[in-house]
PDB file of C-alpha atoms in Angstrom:
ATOM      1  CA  UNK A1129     138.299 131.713 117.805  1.00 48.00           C
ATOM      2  CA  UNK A1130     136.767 134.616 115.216  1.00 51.00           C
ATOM      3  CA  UNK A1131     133.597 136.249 116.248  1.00 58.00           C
ATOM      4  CA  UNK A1132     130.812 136.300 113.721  1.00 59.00           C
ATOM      5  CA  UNK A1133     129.036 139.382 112.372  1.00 64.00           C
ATOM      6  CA  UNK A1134     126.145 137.502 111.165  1.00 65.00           C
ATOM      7  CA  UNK A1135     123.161 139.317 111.523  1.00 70.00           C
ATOM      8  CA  UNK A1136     121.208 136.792 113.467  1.00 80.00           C
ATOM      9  CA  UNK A1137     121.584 135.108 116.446  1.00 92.00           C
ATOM     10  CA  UNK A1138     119.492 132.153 118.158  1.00 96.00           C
ATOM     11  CA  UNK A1139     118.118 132.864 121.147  1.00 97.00           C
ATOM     12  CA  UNK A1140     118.395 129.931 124.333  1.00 98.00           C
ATOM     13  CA  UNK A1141     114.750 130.441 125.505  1.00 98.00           C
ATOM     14  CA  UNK A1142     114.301 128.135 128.252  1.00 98.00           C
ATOM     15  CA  UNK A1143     111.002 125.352 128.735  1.00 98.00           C
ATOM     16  CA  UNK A1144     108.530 128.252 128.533  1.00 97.00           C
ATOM     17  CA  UNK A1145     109.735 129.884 125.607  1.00 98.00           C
ATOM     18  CA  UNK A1146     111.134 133.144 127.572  1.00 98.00           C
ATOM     19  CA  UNK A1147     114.616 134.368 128.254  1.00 98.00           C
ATOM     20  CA  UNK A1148     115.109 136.998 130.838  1.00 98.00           C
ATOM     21  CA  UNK A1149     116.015 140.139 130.601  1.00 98.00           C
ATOM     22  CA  UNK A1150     118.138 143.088 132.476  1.00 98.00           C
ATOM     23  CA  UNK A1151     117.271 146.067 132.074  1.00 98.00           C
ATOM     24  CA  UNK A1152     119.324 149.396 132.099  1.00 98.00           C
ATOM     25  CA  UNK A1153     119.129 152.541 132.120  1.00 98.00           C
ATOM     26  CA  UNK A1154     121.276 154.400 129.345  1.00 98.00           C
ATOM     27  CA  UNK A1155     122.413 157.371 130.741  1.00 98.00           C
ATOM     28  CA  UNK A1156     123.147 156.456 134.953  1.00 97.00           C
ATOM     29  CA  UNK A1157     123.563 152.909 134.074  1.00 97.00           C
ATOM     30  CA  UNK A1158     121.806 151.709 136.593  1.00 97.00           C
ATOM     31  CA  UNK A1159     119.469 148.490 137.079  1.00 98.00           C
ATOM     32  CA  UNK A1160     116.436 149.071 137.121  1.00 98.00           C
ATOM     33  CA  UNK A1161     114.545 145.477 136.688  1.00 98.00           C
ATOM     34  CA  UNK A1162     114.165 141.995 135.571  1.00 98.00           C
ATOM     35  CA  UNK A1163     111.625 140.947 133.383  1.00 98.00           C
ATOM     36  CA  UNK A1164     110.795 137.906 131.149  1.00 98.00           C
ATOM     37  CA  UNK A1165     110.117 137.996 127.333  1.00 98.00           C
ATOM     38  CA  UNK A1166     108.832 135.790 124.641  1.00 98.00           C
ATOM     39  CA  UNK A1167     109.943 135.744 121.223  1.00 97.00           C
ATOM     40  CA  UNK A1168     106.971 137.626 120.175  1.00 98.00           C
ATOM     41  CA  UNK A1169     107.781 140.099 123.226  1.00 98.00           C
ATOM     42  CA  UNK A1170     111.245 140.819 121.729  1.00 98.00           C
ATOM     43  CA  UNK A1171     110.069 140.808 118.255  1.00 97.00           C
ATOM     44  CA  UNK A1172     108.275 143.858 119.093  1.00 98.00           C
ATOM     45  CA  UNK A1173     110.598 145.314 120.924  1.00 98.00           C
ATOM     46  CA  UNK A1174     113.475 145.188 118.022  1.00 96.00           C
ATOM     47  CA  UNK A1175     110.357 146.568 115.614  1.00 97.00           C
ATOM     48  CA  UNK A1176     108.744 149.554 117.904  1.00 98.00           C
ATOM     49  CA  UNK A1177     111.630 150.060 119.977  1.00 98.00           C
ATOM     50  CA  UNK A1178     109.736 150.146 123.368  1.00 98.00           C
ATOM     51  CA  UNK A1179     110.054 147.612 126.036  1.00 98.00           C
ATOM     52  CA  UNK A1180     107.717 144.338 125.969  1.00 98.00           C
ATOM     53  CA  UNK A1181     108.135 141.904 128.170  1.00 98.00           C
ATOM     54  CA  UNK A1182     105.721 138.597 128.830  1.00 98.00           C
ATOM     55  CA  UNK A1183     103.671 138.651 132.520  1.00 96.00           C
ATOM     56  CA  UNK A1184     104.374 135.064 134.036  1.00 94.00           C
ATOM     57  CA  UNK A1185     101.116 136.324 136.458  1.00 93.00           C
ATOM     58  CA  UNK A1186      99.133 137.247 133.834  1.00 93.00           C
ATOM     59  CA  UNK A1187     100.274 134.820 130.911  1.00 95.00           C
ATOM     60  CA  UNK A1188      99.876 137.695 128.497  1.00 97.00           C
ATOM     61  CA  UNK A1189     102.850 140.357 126.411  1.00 98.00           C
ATOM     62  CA  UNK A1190     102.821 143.882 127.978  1.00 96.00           C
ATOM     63  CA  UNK A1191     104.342 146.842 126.293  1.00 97.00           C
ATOM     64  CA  UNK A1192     106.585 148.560 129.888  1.00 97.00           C
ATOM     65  CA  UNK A1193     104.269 152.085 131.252  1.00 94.00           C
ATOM     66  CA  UNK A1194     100.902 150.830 128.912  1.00 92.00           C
ATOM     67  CA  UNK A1195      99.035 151.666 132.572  1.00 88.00           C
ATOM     68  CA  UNK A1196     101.378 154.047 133.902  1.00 91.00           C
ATOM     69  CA  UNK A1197     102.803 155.660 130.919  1.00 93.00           C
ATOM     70  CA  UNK A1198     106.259 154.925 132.325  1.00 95.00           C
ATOM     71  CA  UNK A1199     107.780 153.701 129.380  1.00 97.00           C
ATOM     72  CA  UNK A1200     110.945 152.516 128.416  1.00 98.00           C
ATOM     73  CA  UNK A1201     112.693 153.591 124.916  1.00 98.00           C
ATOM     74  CA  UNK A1202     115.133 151.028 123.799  1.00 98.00           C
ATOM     75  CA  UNK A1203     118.500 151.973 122.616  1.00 98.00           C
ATOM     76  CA  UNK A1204     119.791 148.881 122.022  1.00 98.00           C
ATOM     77  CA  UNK A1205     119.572 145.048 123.184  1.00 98.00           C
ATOM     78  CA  UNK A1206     122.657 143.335 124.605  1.00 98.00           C
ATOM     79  CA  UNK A1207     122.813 138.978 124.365  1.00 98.00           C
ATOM     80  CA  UNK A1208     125.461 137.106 126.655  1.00 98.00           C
ATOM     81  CA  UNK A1209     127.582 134.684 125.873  1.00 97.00           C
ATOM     82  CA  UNK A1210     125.231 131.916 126.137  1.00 97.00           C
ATOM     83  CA  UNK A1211     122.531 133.906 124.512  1.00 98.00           C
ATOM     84  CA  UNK A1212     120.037 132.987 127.503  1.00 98.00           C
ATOM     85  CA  UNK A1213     119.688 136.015 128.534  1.00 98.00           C
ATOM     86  CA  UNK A1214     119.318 139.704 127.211  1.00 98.00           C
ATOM     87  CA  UNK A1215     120.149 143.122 128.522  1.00 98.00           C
ATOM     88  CA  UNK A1216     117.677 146.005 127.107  1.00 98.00           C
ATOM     89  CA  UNK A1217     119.549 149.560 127.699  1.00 98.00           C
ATOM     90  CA  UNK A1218     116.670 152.154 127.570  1.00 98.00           C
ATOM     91  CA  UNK A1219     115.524 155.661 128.588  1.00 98.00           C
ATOM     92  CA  UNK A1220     113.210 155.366 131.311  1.00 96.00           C
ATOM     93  CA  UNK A1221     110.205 157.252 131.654  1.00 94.00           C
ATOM     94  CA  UNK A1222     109.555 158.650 135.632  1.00 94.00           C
ATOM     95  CA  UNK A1223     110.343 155.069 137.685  1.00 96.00           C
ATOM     96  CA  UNK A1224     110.772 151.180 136.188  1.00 96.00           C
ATOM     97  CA  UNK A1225     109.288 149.991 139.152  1.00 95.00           C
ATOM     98  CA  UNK A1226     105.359 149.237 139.449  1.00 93.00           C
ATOM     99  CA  UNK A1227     105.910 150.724 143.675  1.00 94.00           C
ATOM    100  CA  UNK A1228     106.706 153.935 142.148  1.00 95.00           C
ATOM    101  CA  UNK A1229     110.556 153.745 142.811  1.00 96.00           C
ATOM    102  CA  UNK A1230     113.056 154.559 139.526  1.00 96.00           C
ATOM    103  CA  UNK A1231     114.304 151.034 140.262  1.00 97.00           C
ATOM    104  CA  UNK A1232     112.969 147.637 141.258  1.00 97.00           C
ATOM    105  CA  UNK A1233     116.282 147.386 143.397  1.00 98.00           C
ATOM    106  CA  UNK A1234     115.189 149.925 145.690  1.00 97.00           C
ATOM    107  CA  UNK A1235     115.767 148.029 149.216  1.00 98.00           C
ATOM    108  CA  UNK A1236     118.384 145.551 150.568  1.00 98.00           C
ATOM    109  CA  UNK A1237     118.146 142.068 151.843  1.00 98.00           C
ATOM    110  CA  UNK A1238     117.124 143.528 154.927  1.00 98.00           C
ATOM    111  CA  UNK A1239     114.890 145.481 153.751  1.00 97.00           C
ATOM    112  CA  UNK A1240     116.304 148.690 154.001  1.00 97.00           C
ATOM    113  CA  UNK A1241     114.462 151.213 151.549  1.00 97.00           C
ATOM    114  CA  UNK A1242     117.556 152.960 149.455  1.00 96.00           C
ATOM    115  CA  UNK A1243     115.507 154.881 147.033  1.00 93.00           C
ATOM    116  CA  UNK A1244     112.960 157.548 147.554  1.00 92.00           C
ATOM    117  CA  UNK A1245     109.650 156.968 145.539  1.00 95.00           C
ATOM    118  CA  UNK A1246     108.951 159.106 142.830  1.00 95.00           C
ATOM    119  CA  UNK A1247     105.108 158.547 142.603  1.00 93.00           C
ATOM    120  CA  UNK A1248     102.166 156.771 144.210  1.00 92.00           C
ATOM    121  CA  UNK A1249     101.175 153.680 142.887  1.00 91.00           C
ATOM    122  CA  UNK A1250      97.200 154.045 143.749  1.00 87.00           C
ATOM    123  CA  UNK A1251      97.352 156.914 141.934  1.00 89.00           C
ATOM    124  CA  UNK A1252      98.450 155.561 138.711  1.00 86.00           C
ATOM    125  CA  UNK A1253      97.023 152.079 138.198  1.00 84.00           C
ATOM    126  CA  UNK A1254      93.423 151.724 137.923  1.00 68.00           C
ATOM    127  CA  UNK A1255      93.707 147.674 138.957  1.00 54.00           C
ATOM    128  CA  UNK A1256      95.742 146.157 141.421  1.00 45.00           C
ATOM    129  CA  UNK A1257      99.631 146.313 141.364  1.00 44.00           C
ATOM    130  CA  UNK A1258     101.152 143.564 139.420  1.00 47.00           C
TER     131      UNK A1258
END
């Protein structure tokens, strides 16, 4: 079977309209979270080139670090096979995760923390931690 260079490719959002996404970081490689994102979320993303994702919680698109300032550049966005779900590989600002770790994955099924924080989240976010 040839692969296709075409220049689009149809997204599989699911019943909500989002497909999920991975993120990674560029240079360690490492996970750092899973988010959600609308088509409008990823629309942005491809035109700024920083990370939007769409809050289940909140029902709303959030540009990654607008509170914190923890942003996360976008080198380049990865589909699967089934197009269902996306991969963003990005330069994080400080830590990915709103508890102040560099990675949401910072703690095993038995909750054994793996990751030091790298900043307090009651001094960064005005609001409560989402």
């Amino acid at each position: 079977m040839k692969e296709t260079n075409s220049t689009h490719i149809d997204l599989a959002f699911d019943e909500n309209g989002l497909i999920p996404v991975i993120v990674q970081d560029k240079d360690t490689r490492d996970v750092l979270m899973l988010a959600y994102a609308s088509k409008e979320a990823v629309d942005l993303t491809n035109t700024t080139g920083y990370a939007h994702y769409f809050s289940r919680s909140r029902r709303k698109i959030w540009k990654k670090g607008e509170e914190s300032g923890n942003v996360q550049k976008v080198h380049e966005i990865l589909v699967d096979c089934d197009a269902d779900t996306l991969m963003y590989i990005v330069s994080q600002k400080c830590a990915a995760c709103h508890t102040g770790h560099w990675t949401c994955f910072y703690r095993t099924i038995t909750n054994k923390i793996i990751a030091d924080r790298l900043f307090e989240p009651e001094e960064v976010y005005n609001k409560r931690n989402e």
